[in-house]
Short mmCIF file of C-alpha atoms and ligand atoms in Angstrom, two decimals:
data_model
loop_
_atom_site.label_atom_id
_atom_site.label_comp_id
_atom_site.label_asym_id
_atom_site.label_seq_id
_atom_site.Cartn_x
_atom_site.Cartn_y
_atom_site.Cartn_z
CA UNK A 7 -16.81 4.61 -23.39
CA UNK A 8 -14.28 5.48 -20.70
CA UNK A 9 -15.40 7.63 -18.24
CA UNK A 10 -12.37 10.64 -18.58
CA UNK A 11 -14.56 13.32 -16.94
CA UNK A 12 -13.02 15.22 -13.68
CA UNK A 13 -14.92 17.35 -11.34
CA UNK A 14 -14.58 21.48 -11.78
CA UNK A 15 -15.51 22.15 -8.27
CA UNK A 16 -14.07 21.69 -5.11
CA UNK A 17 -18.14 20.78 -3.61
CA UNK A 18 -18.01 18.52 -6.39
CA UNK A 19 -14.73 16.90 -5.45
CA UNK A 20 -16.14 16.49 -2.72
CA UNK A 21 -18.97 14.97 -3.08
CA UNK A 22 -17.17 12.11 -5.56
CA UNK A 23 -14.93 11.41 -1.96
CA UNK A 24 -17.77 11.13 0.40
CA UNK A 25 -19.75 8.84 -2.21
CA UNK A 26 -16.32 6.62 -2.37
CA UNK A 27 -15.40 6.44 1.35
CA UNK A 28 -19.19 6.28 2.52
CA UNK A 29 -21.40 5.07 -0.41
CA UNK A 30 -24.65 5.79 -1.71
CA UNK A 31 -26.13 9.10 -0.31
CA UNK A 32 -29.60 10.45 -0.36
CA UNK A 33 -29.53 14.41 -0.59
CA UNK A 34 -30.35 15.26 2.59
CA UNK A 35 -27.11 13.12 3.76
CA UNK A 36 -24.66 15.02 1.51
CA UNK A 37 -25.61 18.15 3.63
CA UNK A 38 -23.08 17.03 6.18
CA UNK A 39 -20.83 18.46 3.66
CA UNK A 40 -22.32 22.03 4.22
CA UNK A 41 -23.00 23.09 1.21
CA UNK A 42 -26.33 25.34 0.24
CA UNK A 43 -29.38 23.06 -1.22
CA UNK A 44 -28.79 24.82 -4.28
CA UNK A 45 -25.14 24.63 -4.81
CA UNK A 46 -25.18 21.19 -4.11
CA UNK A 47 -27.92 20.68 -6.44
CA UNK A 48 -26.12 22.31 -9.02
CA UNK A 49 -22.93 20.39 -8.33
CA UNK A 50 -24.56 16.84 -8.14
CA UNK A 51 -26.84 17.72 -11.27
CA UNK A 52 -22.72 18.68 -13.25
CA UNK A 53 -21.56 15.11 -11.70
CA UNK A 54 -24.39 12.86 -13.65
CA UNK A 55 -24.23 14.82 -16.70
CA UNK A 56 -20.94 14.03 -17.04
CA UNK A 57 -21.87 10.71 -16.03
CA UNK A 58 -19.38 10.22 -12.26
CA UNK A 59 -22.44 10.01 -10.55
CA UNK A 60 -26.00 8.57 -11.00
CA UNK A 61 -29.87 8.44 -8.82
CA UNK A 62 -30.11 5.00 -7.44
CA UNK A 63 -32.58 3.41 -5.40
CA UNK A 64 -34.88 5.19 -2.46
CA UNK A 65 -33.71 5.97 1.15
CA UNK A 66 -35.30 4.25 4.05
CA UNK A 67 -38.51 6.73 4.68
CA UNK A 68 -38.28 8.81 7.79
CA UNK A 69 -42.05 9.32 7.50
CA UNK A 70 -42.37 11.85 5.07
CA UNK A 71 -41.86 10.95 0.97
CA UNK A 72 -38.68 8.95 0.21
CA UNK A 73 -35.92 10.35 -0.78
CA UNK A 74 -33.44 8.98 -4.25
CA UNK A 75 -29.97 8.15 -3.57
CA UNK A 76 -27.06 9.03 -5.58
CA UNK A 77 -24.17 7.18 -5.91
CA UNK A 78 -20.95 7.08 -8.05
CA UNK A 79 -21.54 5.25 -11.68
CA UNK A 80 -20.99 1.97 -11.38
CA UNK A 81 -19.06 2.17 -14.58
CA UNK A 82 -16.26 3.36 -13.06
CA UNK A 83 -13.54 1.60 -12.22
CA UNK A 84 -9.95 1.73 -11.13
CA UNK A 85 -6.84 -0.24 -11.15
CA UNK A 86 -3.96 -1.18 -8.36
CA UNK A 87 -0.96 -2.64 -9.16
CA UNK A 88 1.34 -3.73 -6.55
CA UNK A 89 4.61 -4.75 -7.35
CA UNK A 90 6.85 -6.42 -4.87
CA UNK A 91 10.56 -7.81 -5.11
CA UNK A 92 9.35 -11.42 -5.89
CA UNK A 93 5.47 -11.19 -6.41
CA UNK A 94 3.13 -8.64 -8.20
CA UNK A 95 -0.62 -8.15 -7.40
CA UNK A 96 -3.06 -6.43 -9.79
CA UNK A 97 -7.01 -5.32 -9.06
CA UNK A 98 -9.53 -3.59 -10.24
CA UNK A 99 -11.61 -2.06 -8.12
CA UNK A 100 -15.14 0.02 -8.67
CA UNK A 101 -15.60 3.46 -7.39
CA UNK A 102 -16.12 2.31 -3.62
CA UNK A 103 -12.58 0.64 -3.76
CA UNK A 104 -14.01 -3.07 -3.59
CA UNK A 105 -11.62 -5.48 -5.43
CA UNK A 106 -13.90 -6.81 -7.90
CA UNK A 107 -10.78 -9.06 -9.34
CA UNK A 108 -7.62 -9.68 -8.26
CA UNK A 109 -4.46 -11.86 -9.40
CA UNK A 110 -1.13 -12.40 -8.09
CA UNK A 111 1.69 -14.19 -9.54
CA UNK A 112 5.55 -14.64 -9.22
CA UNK A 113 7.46 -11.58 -10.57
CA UNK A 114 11.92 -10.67 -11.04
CA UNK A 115 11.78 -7.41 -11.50
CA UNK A 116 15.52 -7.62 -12.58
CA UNK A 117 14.06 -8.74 -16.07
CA UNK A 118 13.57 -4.77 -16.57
CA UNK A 119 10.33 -2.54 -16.92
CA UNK A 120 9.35 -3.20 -20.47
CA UNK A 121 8.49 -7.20 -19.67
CA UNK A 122 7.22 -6.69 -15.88
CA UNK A 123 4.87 -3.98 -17.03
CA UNK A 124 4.13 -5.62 -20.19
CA UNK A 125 3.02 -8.41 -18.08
CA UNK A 126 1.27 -6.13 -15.34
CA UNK A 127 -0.69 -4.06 -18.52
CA UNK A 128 -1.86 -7.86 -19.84
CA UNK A 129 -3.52 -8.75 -16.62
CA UNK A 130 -5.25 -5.36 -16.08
CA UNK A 131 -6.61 -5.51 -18.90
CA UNK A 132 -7.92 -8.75 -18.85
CA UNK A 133 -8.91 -8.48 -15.25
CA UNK A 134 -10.82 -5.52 -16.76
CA UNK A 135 -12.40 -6.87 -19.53
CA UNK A 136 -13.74 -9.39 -17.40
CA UNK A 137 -15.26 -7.29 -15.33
CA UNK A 138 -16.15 -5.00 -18.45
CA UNK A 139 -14.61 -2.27 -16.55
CA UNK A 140 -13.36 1.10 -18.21
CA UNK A 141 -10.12 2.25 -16.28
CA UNK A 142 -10.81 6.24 -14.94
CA UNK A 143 -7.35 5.52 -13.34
CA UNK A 144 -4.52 3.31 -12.28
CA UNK A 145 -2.00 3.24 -9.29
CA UNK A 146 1.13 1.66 -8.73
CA UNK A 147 2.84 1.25 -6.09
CA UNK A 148 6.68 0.22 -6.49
CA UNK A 149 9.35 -1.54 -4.54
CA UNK A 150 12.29 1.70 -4.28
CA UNK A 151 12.19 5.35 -4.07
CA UNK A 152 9.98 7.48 -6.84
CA UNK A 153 10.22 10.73 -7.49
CA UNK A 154 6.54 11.30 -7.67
CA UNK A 155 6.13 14.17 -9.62
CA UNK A 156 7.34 12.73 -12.51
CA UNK A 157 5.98 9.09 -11.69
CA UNK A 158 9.30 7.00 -12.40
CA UNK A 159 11.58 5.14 -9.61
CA UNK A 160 15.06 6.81 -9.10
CA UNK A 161 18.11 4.63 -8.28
CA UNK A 162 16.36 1.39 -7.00
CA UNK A 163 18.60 -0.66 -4.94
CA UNK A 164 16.31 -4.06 -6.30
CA UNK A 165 15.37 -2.76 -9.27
CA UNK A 166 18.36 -2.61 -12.02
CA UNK A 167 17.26 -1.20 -15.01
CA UNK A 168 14.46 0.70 -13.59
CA UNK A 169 16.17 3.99 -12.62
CA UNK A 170 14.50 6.56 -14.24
CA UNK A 171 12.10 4.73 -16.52
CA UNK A 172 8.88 6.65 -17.45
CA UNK A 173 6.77 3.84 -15.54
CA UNK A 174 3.85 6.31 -15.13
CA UNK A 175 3.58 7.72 -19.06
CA UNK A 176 4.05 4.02 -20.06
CA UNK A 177 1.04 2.82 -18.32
CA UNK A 178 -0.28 5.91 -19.12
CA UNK A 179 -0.16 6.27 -22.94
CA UNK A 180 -0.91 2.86 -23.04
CA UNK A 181 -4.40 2.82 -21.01
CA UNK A 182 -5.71 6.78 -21.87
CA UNK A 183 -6.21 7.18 -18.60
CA UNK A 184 -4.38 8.88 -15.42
CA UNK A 185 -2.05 7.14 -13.89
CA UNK A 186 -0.15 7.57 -10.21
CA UNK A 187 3.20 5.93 -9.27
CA UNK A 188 4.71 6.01 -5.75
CA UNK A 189 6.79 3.83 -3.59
CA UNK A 190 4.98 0.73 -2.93
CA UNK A 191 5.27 1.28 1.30
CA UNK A 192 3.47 5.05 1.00
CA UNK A 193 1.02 3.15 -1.19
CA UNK A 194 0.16 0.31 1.51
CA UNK A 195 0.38 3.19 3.93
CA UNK A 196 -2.40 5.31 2.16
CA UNK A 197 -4.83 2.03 1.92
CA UNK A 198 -4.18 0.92 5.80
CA UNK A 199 -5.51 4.38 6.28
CA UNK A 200 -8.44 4.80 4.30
CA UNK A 201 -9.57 1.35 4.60
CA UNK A 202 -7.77 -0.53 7.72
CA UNK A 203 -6.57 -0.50 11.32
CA UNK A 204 -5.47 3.29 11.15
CA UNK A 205 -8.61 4.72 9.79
CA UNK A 206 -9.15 7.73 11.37
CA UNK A 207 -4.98 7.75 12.40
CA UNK A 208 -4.29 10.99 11.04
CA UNK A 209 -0.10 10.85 11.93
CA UNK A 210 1.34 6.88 11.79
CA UNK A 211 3.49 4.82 10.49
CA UNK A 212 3.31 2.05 8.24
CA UNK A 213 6.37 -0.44 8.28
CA UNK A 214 6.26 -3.31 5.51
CA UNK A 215 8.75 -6.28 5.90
CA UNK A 216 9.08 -8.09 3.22
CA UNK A 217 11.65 -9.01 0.85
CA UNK A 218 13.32 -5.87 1.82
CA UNK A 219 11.88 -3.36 4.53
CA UNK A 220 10.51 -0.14 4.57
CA UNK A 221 8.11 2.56 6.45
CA UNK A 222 5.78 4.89 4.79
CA UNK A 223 5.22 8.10 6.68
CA UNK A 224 1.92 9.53 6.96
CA UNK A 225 1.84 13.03 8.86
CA UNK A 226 -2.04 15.23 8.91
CA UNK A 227 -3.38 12.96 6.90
CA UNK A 228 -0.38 12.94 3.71
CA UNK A 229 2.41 10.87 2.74
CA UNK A 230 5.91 12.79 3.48
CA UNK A 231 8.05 11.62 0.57
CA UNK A 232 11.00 13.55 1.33
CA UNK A 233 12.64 15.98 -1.24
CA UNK A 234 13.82 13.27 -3.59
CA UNK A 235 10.74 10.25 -2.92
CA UNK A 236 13.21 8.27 -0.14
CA UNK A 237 11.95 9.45 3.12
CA UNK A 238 11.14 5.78 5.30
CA UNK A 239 14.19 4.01 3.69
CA UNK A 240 14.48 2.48 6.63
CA UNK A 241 15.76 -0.80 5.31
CA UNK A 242 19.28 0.76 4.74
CA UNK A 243 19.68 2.41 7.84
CA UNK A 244 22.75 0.74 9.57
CA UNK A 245 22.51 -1.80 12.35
CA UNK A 246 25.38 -3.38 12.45
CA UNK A 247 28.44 -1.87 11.05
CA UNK A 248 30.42 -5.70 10.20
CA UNK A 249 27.06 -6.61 9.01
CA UNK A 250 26.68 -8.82 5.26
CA UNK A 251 26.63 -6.52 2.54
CA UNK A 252 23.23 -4.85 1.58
CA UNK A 253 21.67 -4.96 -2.39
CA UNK A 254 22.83 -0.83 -1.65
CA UNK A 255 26.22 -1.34 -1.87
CA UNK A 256 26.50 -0.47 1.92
CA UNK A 257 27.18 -3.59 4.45
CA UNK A 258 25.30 -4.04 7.73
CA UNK A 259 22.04 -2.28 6.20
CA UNK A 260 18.77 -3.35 8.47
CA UNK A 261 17.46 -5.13 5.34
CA UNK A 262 20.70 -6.83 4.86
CA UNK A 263 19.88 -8.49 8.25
CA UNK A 264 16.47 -9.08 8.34
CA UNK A 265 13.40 -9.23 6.25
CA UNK A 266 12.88 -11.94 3.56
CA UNK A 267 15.96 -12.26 2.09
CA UNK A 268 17.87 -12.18 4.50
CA UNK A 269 15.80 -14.56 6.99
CA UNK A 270 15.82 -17.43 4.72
CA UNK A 271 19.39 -16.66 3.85
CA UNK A 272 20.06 -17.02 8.01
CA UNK A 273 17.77 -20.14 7.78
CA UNK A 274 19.46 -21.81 5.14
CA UNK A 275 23.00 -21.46 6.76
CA UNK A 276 21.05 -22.91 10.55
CA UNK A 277 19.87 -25.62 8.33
CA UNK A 278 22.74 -26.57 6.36
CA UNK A 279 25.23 -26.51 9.55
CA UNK A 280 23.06 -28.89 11.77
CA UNK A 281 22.06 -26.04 14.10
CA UNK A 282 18.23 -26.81 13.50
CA UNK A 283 17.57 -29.93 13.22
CA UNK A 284 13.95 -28.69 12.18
CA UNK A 285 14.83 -26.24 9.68
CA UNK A 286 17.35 -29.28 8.54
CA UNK A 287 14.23 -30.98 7.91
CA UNK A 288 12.14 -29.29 6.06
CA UNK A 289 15.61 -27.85 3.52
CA UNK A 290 15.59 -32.16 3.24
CA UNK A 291 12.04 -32.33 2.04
CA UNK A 292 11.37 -29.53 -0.02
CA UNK A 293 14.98 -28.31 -1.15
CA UNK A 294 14.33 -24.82 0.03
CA UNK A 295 13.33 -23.29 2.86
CA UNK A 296 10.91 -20.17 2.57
CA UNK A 297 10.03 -17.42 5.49
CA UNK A 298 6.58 -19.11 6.43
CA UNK A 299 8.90 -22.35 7.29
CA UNK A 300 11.26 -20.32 9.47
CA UNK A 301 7.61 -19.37 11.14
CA UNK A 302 6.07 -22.55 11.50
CA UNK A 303 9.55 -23.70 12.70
CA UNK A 304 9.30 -20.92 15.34
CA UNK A 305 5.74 -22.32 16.49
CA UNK A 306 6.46 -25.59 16.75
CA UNK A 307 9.17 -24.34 19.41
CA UNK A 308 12.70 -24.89 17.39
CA UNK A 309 14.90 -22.37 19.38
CA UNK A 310 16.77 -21.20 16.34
CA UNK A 311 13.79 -20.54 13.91
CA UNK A 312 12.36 -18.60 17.43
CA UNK A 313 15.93 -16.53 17.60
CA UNK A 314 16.13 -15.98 14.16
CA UNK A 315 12.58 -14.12 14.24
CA UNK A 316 13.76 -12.64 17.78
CA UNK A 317 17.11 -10.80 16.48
CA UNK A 318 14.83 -9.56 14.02
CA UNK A 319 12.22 -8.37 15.40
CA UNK A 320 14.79 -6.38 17.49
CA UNK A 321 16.47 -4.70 14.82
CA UNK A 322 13.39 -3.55 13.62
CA UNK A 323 12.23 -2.57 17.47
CA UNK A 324 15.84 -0.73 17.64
CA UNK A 325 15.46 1.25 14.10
CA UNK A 326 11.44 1.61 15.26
CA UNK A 327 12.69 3.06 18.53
CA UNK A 328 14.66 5.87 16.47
CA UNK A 329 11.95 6.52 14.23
CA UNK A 330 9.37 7.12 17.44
CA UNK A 331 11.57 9.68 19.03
CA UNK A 332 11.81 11.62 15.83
CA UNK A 333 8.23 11.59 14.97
CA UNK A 334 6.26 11.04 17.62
CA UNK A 335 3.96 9.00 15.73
CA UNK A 336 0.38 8.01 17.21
CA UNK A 337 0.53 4.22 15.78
CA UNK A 338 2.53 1.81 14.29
CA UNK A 339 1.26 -0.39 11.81
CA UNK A 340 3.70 -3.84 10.68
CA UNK A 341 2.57 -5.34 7.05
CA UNK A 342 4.34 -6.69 4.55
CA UNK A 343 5.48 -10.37 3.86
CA UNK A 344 6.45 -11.43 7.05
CA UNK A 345 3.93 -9.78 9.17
CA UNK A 346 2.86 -13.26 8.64
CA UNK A 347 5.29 -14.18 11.47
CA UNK A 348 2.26 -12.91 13.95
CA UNK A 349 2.61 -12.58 17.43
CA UNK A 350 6.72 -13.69 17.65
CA UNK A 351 7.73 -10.71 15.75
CA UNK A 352 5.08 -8.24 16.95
CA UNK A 353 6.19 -9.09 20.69
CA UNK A 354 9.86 -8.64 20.16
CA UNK A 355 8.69 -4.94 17.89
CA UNK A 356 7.05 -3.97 20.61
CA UNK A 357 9.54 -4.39 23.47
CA UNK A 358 12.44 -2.84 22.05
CA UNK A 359 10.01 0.25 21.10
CA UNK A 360 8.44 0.42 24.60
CA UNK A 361 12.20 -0.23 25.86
CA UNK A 362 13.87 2.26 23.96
CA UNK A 363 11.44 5.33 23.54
CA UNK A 364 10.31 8.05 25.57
CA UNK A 365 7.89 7.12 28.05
CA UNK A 366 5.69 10.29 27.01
CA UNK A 367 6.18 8.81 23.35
CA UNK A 368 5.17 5.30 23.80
CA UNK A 369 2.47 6.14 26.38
CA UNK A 370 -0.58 5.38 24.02
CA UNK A 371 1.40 4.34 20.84
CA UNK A 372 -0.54 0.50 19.41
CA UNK A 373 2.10 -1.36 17.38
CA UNK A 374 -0.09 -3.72 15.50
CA UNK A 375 -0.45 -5.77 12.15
CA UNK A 376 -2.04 -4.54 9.07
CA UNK A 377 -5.59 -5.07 8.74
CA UNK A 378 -5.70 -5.36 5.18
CA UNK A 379 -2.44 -7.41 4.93
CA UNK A 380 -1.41 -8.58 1.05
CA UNK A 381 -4.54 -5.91 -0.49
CA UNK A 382 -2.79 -2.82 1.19
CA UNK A 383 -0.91 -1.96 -1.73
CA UNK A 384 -3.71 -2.59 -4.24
CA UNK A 385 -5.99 -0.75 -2.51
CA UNK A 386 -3.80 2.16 -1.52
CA UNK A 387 -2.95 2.49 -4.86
CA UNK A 388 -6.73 2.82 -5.41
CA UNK A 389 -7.37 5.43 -3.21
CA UNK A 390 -4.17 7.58 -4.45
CA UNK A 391 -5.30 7.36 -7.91
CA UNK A 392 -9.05 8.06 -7.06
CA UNK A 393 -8.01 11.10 -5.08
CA UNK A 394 -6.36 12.10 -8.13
CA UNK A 395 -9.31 11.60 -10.71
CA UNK A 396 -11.69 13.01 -7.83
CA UNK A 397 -9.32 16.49 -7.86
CA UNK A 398 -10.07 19.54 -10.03
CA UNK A 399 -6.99 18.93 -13.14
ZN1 LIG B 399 21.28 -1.10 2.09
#
């Protein structure tokens, strides 16, 4: 039986949040939440007859008698999809946001929604049944802008065929149970902040490079989507006016000149021409050269894999450096794809933003990787949708 119940309170909202973030509780614990003994009892005894929460074990004694912990039913369960430009991941996760299954495989989103979320509803469910988990919810986080209210991408540059399509009420209808979608960075954003290297960062941003780029803004504590879901597009801010022409329609775009696509594009041409002799190498050996070979390239020393991931990493300092000034942000967090380029990239972030910024700006402002790297999206996703169920409807 799914679990479709939703708290009526706000104490009992809560409560359901505290349980996720922190786990099991005893009673005297939830006071932190400063509620009265008895309206908390009469909150957490509505919670496990609707069956969201449960008594578990005993608290560690502090001398006097023992008190029972309650915790969120271990029934419940949520899912995270997070689809990329070339890969999709799916999870389900239990109450406390652990991935209790995961799988990731190859996706073209350019076949259309119907057979890439036919595909992603086929291994939910069977990541679920394995798990014999009953959905309360499912986020997903998407590669373009959404307009979140109505849970369906609008215009995406990557995404023909996708522009307006009912992506939430699909998944939806087809699970019975809530479902979230939003723009796959504000997604990774929302899980590097519950669960990763800006917990407790209440104003950040979270820039993923991957295929294409893009920077999910997080300001008090909430995702600023902008009037129409586009707010952080920063892949199609212009760098470089005679630059190749973006997926947008626009030339010179920032994701036109870096990110995936466009690094391995620059690495093929290197190779091809004789510039790299290493990157010449590997294109000889494997017929195709990938981002992680333009990194390993890099480390071995090959100047041209190194100023590939320099020029970058300085377009993305540059566009960074903008983004600082107008937000004032209190950390920047780099995930995404090729965050897997490490320190290379991170350096050459870094100095352009420390270059280019306000001193008063830049004064205590970390630029570092994503904790949770390739489970940011699932798990954001997670945590949108759980907020969600864990809201009065
Ligand atoms: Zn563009």
């Amino acid at each position: 039986m799914p679990i479709s119940a939703r708290p009526d309170s706000i104490g009992q909202g809560r409560v359901l949040r505290l349980l996720r973030d922190e786990g099991s509780k005893s009673r005297a614990e939830l006071g932190e939440l400063g509620m009265t003994r008895s309206r908390l009892e009469a909150e957490l005894t509505r919670l496990i007859q609707v069956g969201l929460v449960q008594e578990g074990g005993k608290a560690a004694s502090r001398g006097g008698r023992r008190s029972t912990l309650v915790e969120l039913s271990p029934f419940l369960h949520f899912g995270g999809v997070d689809l990329g430009a070339s890969s999709m991941r799916v999870a389900v996760m239990n109450a406390e946001l652990e991935v209790k299954a995961q799988a990731v495989e190859p996706v073209d989103l350019r076949r259309g929604p119907e057979l890439v979320l036919g595909r992603a509803t086929e291994l939910i469910e069977k990541l679920a049944r394995d798990q014999g988990a009953q959905l309360a919810g499912i986020g997903v986080g998407v590669p373009g802008p959404v307009r979140f209210r109505e849970g369906m991408p609008v215009s995406p540059p990557i995404m023909p065929g996708w522009n307006e399509y009912p992506v939430r009420d699909t998944l939806a209808r087809r699970f019975g149970c809530p479902v979230l979608v939003d723009n796959d960075v504000n997604v990774m954003a929302v899980g590097e902040q519950w669960g990763g290297v800006a917990k407790s960062v209440e104003n950040y941003l979270f820039v993923k490079i991957g295929t294409g780029i893009g920077c999910g803004i997080l300001i008090r504590g909430e995702v600023y989507r902008g009037i129409d879901g586009c707010a952080g597009d920063i892949g199609h801010i212009n760098v470089d006016p005679s630059g190749p022409v973006c997926a947008c329609g626009n030339s010179g775009c920032l994701e036109a000149m870096f990110g995936g696509a466009a690094l391995v594009r620059d690495a093929l041409v290197a190779a091809r021409s004789g510039r790299s002799e290493a990157l010449a190498q590997r294109l000889t050996r494997r017929q195709a050269i990938t981002a992680e070979d333009v990194g390993q390239c890099a480390a071995e020393g090959d100047p041209v894999a190194v100023g590939l991931i320099r020029d970058g990493g300085r377009r993305v300092g540059l566009v960074l450096a903008g983004m600082v000034s107008f937000i004032n942000p209190s950390m920047i967090v780099i995930g995404g794809g090729l965050a897997g380029l490490g320190h290379l990239l991170l350096a050459e972030i870094r100095g352009v933003v420390y270059r280019r910024s306000l001193p008063l700006a830049t004064g205590n402002l970390p630029i570092v990787l994503s904790e949770l790297g390739s489970s940011a999206g699932v798990v954001g996703a997670a945590v949108m949708i759980s907020d969600h169920v864990f809201s009065i409807p």
